[in-house]
Coordinates of C-alpha atoms in Angstrom, one line a residue:
X1 CA 0.2 4.0 50.0
X2 CA -2.7 1.7 51.0
X3 CA -3.1 -2.0 50.7
X4 CA -4.6 -1.7 47.2
X5 CA -1.6 -0.2 45.6
X6 CA 0.7 -3.3 46.2
X7 CA -2.0 -5.6 44.9
X8 CA -2.4 -3.7 41.7
X9 CA 1.3 -3.5 41.1
X10 CA 1.9 -7.2 41.7
X11 CA -1.1 -8.1 39.6
X12 CA 0.3 -6.3 36.6
X13 CA 4.0 -7.0 37.0
X14 CA 3.9 -10.5 38.5
X15 CA 0.6 -12.0 37.5
X16 CA 0.0 -10.7 34.0
X17 CA 3.5 -9.9 32.7
X18 CA 5.5 -12.7 34.3
X19 CA 3.2 -15.7 35.1
X20 CA 0.7 -15.3 32.3
X21 CA 3.0 -13.7 29.8
X22 CA 0.0 -11.6 28.7
X23 CA 0.2 -9.6 25.5
X24 CA 0.8 -5.8 25.5
X25 CA -2.8 -5.5 24.2
X26 CA -4.2 -7.4 27.2
X27 CA -2.2 -5.5 29.6
X28 CA -3.3 -2.2 28.1
X29 CA -7.0 -3.3 28.2
X30 CA -6.7 -4.2 31.9
X31 CA -4.8 -1.1 32.7
X32 CA -7.5 1.1 31.1
X33 CA -10.3 -0.7 33.1
X34 CA -8.5 -0.1 36.3
X35 CA -7.8 3.5 35.5
X36 CA -11.5 4.1 35.0
X37 CA -12.5 2.1 38.0
X38 CA -10.1 4.0 40.3
X39 CA -11.4 7.4 38.9
X40 CA -15.0 6.3 39.5
X41 CA -14.2 5.1 43.1
X42 CA -12.3 8.3 43.8
X43 CA -15.3 10.4 42.8
X44 CA -17.7 8.1 44.7
X45 CA -15.7 8.0 47.9
X46 CA -14.0 11.4 48.0
X47 CA -10.6 9.7 48.4
X48 CA -7.7 10.1 46.1
X49 CA -6.8 6.9 44.1
X50 CA -3.6 6.4 46.2
X51 CA -5.8 6.4 49.4
X52 CA -8.3 3.7 48.2
X53 CA -8.4 0.5 50.1
X54 CA -9.5 -2.9 48.7
X55 CA -12.6 -2.6 51.0
X56 CA -13.6 0.5 49.1
X57 CA -14.1 -1.5 46.0
X58 CA -17.1 -3.5 47.2
X59 CA -19.8 -5.1 45.1
X60 CA -22.2 -2.0 45.1
X61 CA -19.4 0.3 44.0
X62 CA -18.3 -2.1 41.2
X63 CA -21.9 -2.5 40.2
X64 CA -22.3 1.2 40.0
X65 CA -19.2 1.5 37.9
X66 CA -20.5 -1.1 35.4
X67 CA -23.8 1.0 35.3
X68 CA -21.8 4.0 34.7
X69 CA -20.1 2.4 31.7
X70 CA -23.4 1.4 30.1
X71 CA -25.5 4.4 30.8
X72 CA -23.1 7.4 31.0
X73 CA -20.3 6.3 28.7
X74 CA -22.5 4.4 26.3
X75 CA -20.5 1.2 26.4
X76 CA -22.0 -1.9 24.8
X77 CA -22.8 -5.0 26.9
X78 CA -19.7 -6.7 25.3
X79 CA -17.4 -3.8 26.4
X80 CA -19.0 -3.8 29.9
X81 CA -18.4 -7.6 30.2
X82 CA -14.8 -7.2 29.1
X83 CA -14.2 -4.5 31.8
X84 CA -15.9 -6.8 34.4
X85 CA -13.6 -9.7 33.4
X86 CA -10.5 -7.5 34.0
X87 CA -12.0 -6.6 37.5
X88 CA -12.7 -10.3 38.3
X89 CA -9.2 -11.3 37.3
X90 CA -7.6 -9.0 39.8
X91 CA -10.0 -9.9 42.6
X92 CA -9.3 -13.6 42.0
X93 CA -5.6 -12.7 42.4
X94 CA -6.3 -10.7 45.5
X95 CA -8.2 -13.6 47.2
X96 CA -5.0 -15.6 47.4
X97 CA -3.1 -12.7 49.0
X98 CA -5.8 -11.3 51.3
X99 CA -8.1 -14.2 52.5
X100 CA -9.3 -11.9 55.2
X101 CA -11.3 -10.1 52.5
X102 CA -12.8 -13.3 51.1
X103 CA -16.4 -12.3 51.7
X104 CA -16.0 -9.0 50.0
X105 CA -14.1 -10.5 47.0
X106 CA -16.7 -13.3 46.6
X107 CA -19.5 -10.8 46.4
X108 CA -17.5 -8.9 43.6
X109 CA -16.8 -12.2 41.8
X110 CA -20.6 -13.0 42.0
X111 CA -21.5 -10.1 39.8
X112 CA -22.6 -11.7 36.5
X113 CA -21.9 -10.5 33.0
X114 CA -24.6 -8.8 31.2
X115 CA -26.7 -10.7 28.8
X116 CA -27.1 -9.4 25.3
X117 CA -28.6 -10.5 21.9
X118 CA -26.1 -12.2 19.7
X119 CA -26.6 -11.3 16.1
X120 CA -26.1 -13.8 13.2
X121 CA -22.6 -13.4 11.8
X122 CA -22.3 -11.4 8.6
X123 CA -20.3 -12.8 5.7
X124 CA -19.8 -12.4 2.0
X125 CA -21.1 -14.7 -0.7
X126 CA -18.8 -16.0 -3.4
X127 CA -20.0 -13.3 -5.9
X128 CA -19.6 -10.6 -3.2
X129 CA -16.1 -11.7 -2.3
X130 CA -15.1 -11.8 -5.9
X131 CA -16.4 -8.2 -6.5
X132 CA -14.5 -7.0 -3.5
X133 CA -11.2 -8.6 -4.7
X134 CA -11.7 -7.0 -8.1
X135 CA -12.3 -3.5 -6.6
X136 CA -8.7 -2.3 -5.9
X137 CA -7.1 -0.3 -8.8
X138 CA -4.1 -2.6 -9.6
X139 CA -2.5 0.0 -11.8
X140 CA -1.4 1.6 -8.6
X141 CA 1.0 0.3 -6.0
X142 CA -1.5 0.7 -3.2
X143 CA -4.1 -1.1 -5.2
X144 CA -1.8 -4.1 -5.8
X145 CA -0.9 -4.2 -2.1
X146 CA -4.7 -4.0 -1.2
X147 CA -5.6 -6.8 -3.6
X148 CA -3.0 -9.1 -2.1
X149 CA -4.1 -8.2 1.4
X150 CA -7.8 -8.8 0.7
X151 CA -7.1 -12.0 -1.1
X152 CA -5.1 -13.4 1.8
X153 CA -7.8 -12.2 4.4
X154 CA -10.8 -13.7 2.5
X155 CA -9.0 -17.1 2.1
X156 CA -7.2 -17.5 5.4
X157 CA -9.5 -15.7 7.8
X158 CA -6.7 -14.1 9.7
X159 CA -7.5 -11.5 12.3
X160 CA -6.7 -7.9 11.3
X161 CA -3.9 -7.7 14.1
X162 CA -2.4 -10.9 12.5
X163 CA -2.5 -9.4 9.0
X164 CA -0.8 -6.2 10.0
X165 CA 1.8 -8.1 12.0
X166 CA 2.8 -10.4 9.0
X167 CA 6.4 -10.0 7.7
X168 CA 8.0 -11.2 4.4
X169 CA 9.5 -14.2 6.4
X170 CA 6.0 -15.3 7.4
X171 CA 5.0 -16.2 3.9
X172 CA 6.2 -19.5 2.4
X173 CA 5.5 -20.0 -1.2
X174 CA 7.3 -23.2 -2.0
X175 CA 5.7 -26.7 -1.8
X176 CA 2.8 -26.5 0.6
X177 CA 2.4 -22.7 0.5
X178 CA 1.3 -21.2 3.8
X179 CA 1.5 -18.2 6.1
X180 CA 2.7 -18.3 9.7
X181 CA 1.2 -16.0 12.3
X182 CA 1.0 -15.5 16.1
X183 CA -2.6 -15.1 17.2
X184 CA -4.3 -14.6 20.6
X185 CA -2.7 -16.1 23.6
X186 CA 0.7 -16.0 21.7
X187 CA -0.3 -19.2 19.9
X188 CA 1.5 -19.7 16.6
X189 CA -0.2 -21.4 13.7
X190 CA 0.3 -22.0 10.1
X191 CA -2.6 -21.5 7.5
X192 CA -2.3 -23.0 4.0
X193 CA -3.0 -20.8 1.1
X194 CA -4.5 -21.6 -2.4
X195 CA -2.6 -21.5 -5.6
X196 CA -4.4 -18.2 -6.6
X197 CA -3.5 -16.5 -3.4
X198 CA 0.0 -17.7 -3.6
X199 CA 0.3 -16.3 -7.1
X200 CA -1.0 -12.9 -5.9
X201 CA 1.4 -12.9 -2.9
X202 CA 4.4 -13.9 -5.1
X203 CA 3.7 -11.0 -7.5
X204 CA 3.4 -8.6 -4.6
X205 CA 6.6 -9.9 -2.9
X206 CA 8.5 -9.4 -6.2
X207 CA 7.4 -5.8 -6.3
X208 CA 7.5 -5.2 -2.5
X209 CA 11.2 -6.1 -2.1
X210 CA 12.8 -5.5 1.3
X211 CA 14.2 -7.9 3.9
X212 CA 12.6 -10.9 5.8
X213 CA 11.7 -8.8 8.8
X214 CA 10.0 -6.1 6.8
X215 CA 6.2 -5.8 7.0
X216 CA 4.4 -7.8 4.4
X217 CA 1.7 -5.0 3.8
X218 CA 3.5 -1.6 4.5
X219 CA 2.4 2.0 4.2
X220 CA 3.9 4.1 1.5
X221 CA 6.7 4.9 4.1
X222 CA 7.4 1.3 4.8
X223 CA 5.8 1.1 8.2
X224 CA 3.2 -1.6 9.0
X225 CA -0.4 -0.8 8.3
X226 CA -2.5 0.1 11.4
X227 CA -5.7 -1.6 12.3
X228 CA -7.6 1.5 11.4
X229 CA -5.9 1.7 8.0
X230 CA -7.0 -1.8 7.2
X231 CA -10.5 -1.2 8.3
X232 CA -10.6 2.0 6.0
X233 CA -9.2 0.3 3.0
X234 CA -11.7 -2.6 3.3
X235 CA -14.7 -0.3 3.6
X236 CA -13.5 1.8 0.7
X237 CA -13.1 -1.1 -1.6
X238 CA -16.4 -2.6 -0.5
X239 CA -18.0 0.7 -1.5
X240 CA -16.3 0.6 -4.9
X241 CA -17.5 -3.1 -5.3
X242 CA -21.1 -2.1 -4.9
X243 CA -21.3 -0.9 -8.5
X244 CA -20.5 -4.4 -9.8
X245 CA -22.4 -6.3 -6.9
X246 CA -25.5 -4.4 -5.7
X247 CA -26.1 -6.8 -2.8
X248 CA -23.0 -5.2 -1.1
X249 CA -25.0 -2.0 -0.6
X250 CA -26.9 -3.6 2.3
X251 CA -23.8 -4.8 4.1
X252 CA -21.3 -3.3 6.4
X253 CA -18.0 -4.9 5.3
X254 CA -15.0 -5.0 7.8
X255 CA -11.9 -7.1 8.3
X256 CA -13.9 -9.3 10.7
X257 CA -16.5 -10.0 8.1
X258 CA -13.7 -11.3 5.8
X259 CA -12.8 -13.6 8.6
X260 CA -16.3 -14.9 8.8
X261 CA -16.3 -15.3 5.0
X262 CA -13.3 -17.6 5.2
X263 CA -15.1 -19.7 7.9
X264 CA -18.3 -20.0 5.9
X265 CA -16.4 -21.0 2.8
X266 CA -14.8 -23.8 4.8
X267 CA -18.2 -24.8 6.2
X268 CA -19.8 -24.9 2.8
X269 CA -17.0 -27.1 1.5
X270 CA -17.9 -29.7 4.2
X271 CA -15.0 -28.9 6.6
X272 CA -15.6 -30.2 10.2
X273 CA -16.3 -27.5 12.7
X274 CA -13.3 -28.5 14.9
X275 CA -11.0 -28.0 11.9
X276 CA -12.5 -24.5 11.3
X277 CA -11.9 -23.6 14.9
X278 CA -8.2 -24.7 14.5
X279 CA -8.0 -22.8 11.2
X280 CA -9.2 -19.6 12.7
X281 CA -7.1 -19.9 15.9
X282 CA -10.1 -20.3 18.3
X283 CA -9.3 -21.4 21.9
X284 CA -12.4 -23.7 21.9
X285 CA -14.1 -25.5 19.2
X286 CA -17.5 -24.3 20.5
X287 CA -16.6 -20.8 19.4
X288 CA -16.9 -21.8 15.8
X289 CA -20.5 -23.0 16.3
X290 CA -21.8 -19.6 15.3
X291 CA -21.1 -20.4 11.7
X292 CA -23.4 -23.3 11.8
X293 CA -26.2 -21.1 13.1
X294 CA -25.5 -18.5 10.3
X295 CA -25.6 -21.2 7.5
X296 CA -29.2 -21.4 6.1
X297 CA -28.1 -24.1 3.6
X298 CA -27.2 -26.5 6.3
X299 CA -30.5 -25.8 8.1
X300 CA -32.4 -26.4 4.9
X301 CA -30.6 -29.8 4.5
X302 CA -31.6 -30.7 8.0
X303 CA -35.2 -29.7 7.3
X304 CA -35.2 -31.8 4.0
X305 CA -34.0 -34.8 6.0
X306 CA -37.0 -34.5 8.4
X307 CA -39.6 -34.3 5.7
X308 CA -42.4 -36.9 6.3
X309 CA -42.4 -40.0 4.0
X310 CA -44.4 -39.5 0.8
X311 CA -43.7 -35.8 0.6
X312 CA -41.1 -34.6 -1.8
X313 CA -38.3 -32.5 0.0
X314 CA -37.9 -28.8 -0.9
X315 CA -39.6 -25.5 -0.4
X316 CA -43.3 -24.9 -1.5
X317 CA -43.7 -23.8 -5.1
X318 CA -47.0 -22.4 -6.2
X319 CA -48.5 -24.5 -9.0
X320 CA -50.2 -21.6 -10.8
X321 CA -49.0 -18.2 -12.1
X322 CA -51.7 -16.4 -10.3
X323 CA -51.0 -18.1 -7.0
X324 CA -47.4 -17.3 -7.5
X325 CA -48.2 -13.6 -7.9
X326 CA -50.3 -13.7 -4.7
X327 CA -47.5 -15.5 -2.9
X328 CA -45.1 -12.7 -3.7
X329 CA -47.3 -10.1 -1.9
X330 CA -46.0 -9.4 1.6

C-alpha cells in the first residue's frame, strides 16, 4: 500500500463518517467519484490503483479526468462540478496530514468549477397544478395514494427523497397540521399543510392503515416508493392532465418542478424570500433568489413603479383593430 490509501481510508471513515456525519448518499457520491478518478489515473499512469501515490494525482491529471467526464462520459457541467467538489474535499483533508505536498495540493484546489448557463426554473401555474392533482384515478388504491402524494408535494415543496422517506408518524393532523421531515445535512424541519391537504392525507391514512413506522406512500407490497417510481408517476399523471390542460404539453413535469411550484406559490402570496428558503430547507437564503428571477409578475410590478410621471403604467395596447392585427404578426 502507498501513502494515498491511508488518506482515502481516513477521509471516508474519519472525516466523512465520524466528523461530518455525512449521509449515506453523500458518502456514496464521493466514493463513486474516487473510484472513477483512480481508474482514470491507473490507465493514465500504468499503475494499479493500490500503487498510486498522492503525487500521481496532480493538477494536469485531475484536469484530464474532468475533461474525460465531460467529453467521453457526456457528463453535464453540474455533474463535473460535483465530482470536482468531492476531489477538492479530500485534497483539503490531505493538506492537513501531508503539508509536504502543499504545493501540489494547492494547484489541484485551484482548479475552478465549470461555468454553465442557468436556466429559469420551471413551475406549474395554479390551473396546471389543479389539472395534475385531478389526473390520478381515485377509484383505484394507487390513484388515491398518488393524489395524496401530489397534493402534499405541490403544497409543501418537499424533495423527492423527503417524500419517499416519510412515515405515518411524520404526519400530524391535529391542531396546526404539519409534516416533519429530515432534509439535506440531516436538518429536521416541520412544514405546515393546508386544510385541503390535511383532508386528503387523513382520508389516505384511514385507508392506508399500518403502524407509525410504516412508509406514508408505500408500493403495493408495503415498501417505500423509490425515487424513480415517484418520477414515473408524476410524469404519467402530467401526461394524463394534458387533456384537461393543454399548456402542460409543452412542459416536462418532475418532482422538482412541484417543489418549484410550491416556492412560486409562496412568492406570489407575498412571502419573504428568507421564509421561502427556510420552508424549502435551503442552507442559504440566497439559494431561493432563483424564484424571484423566474417571476415575471414581480418584474412587471418593478417596471410599473419605474414608469415616468405622466405615463399610465402597463403594457402597450394598440388603439386600433388593424394595428392590433399587425402587432400580432411576428
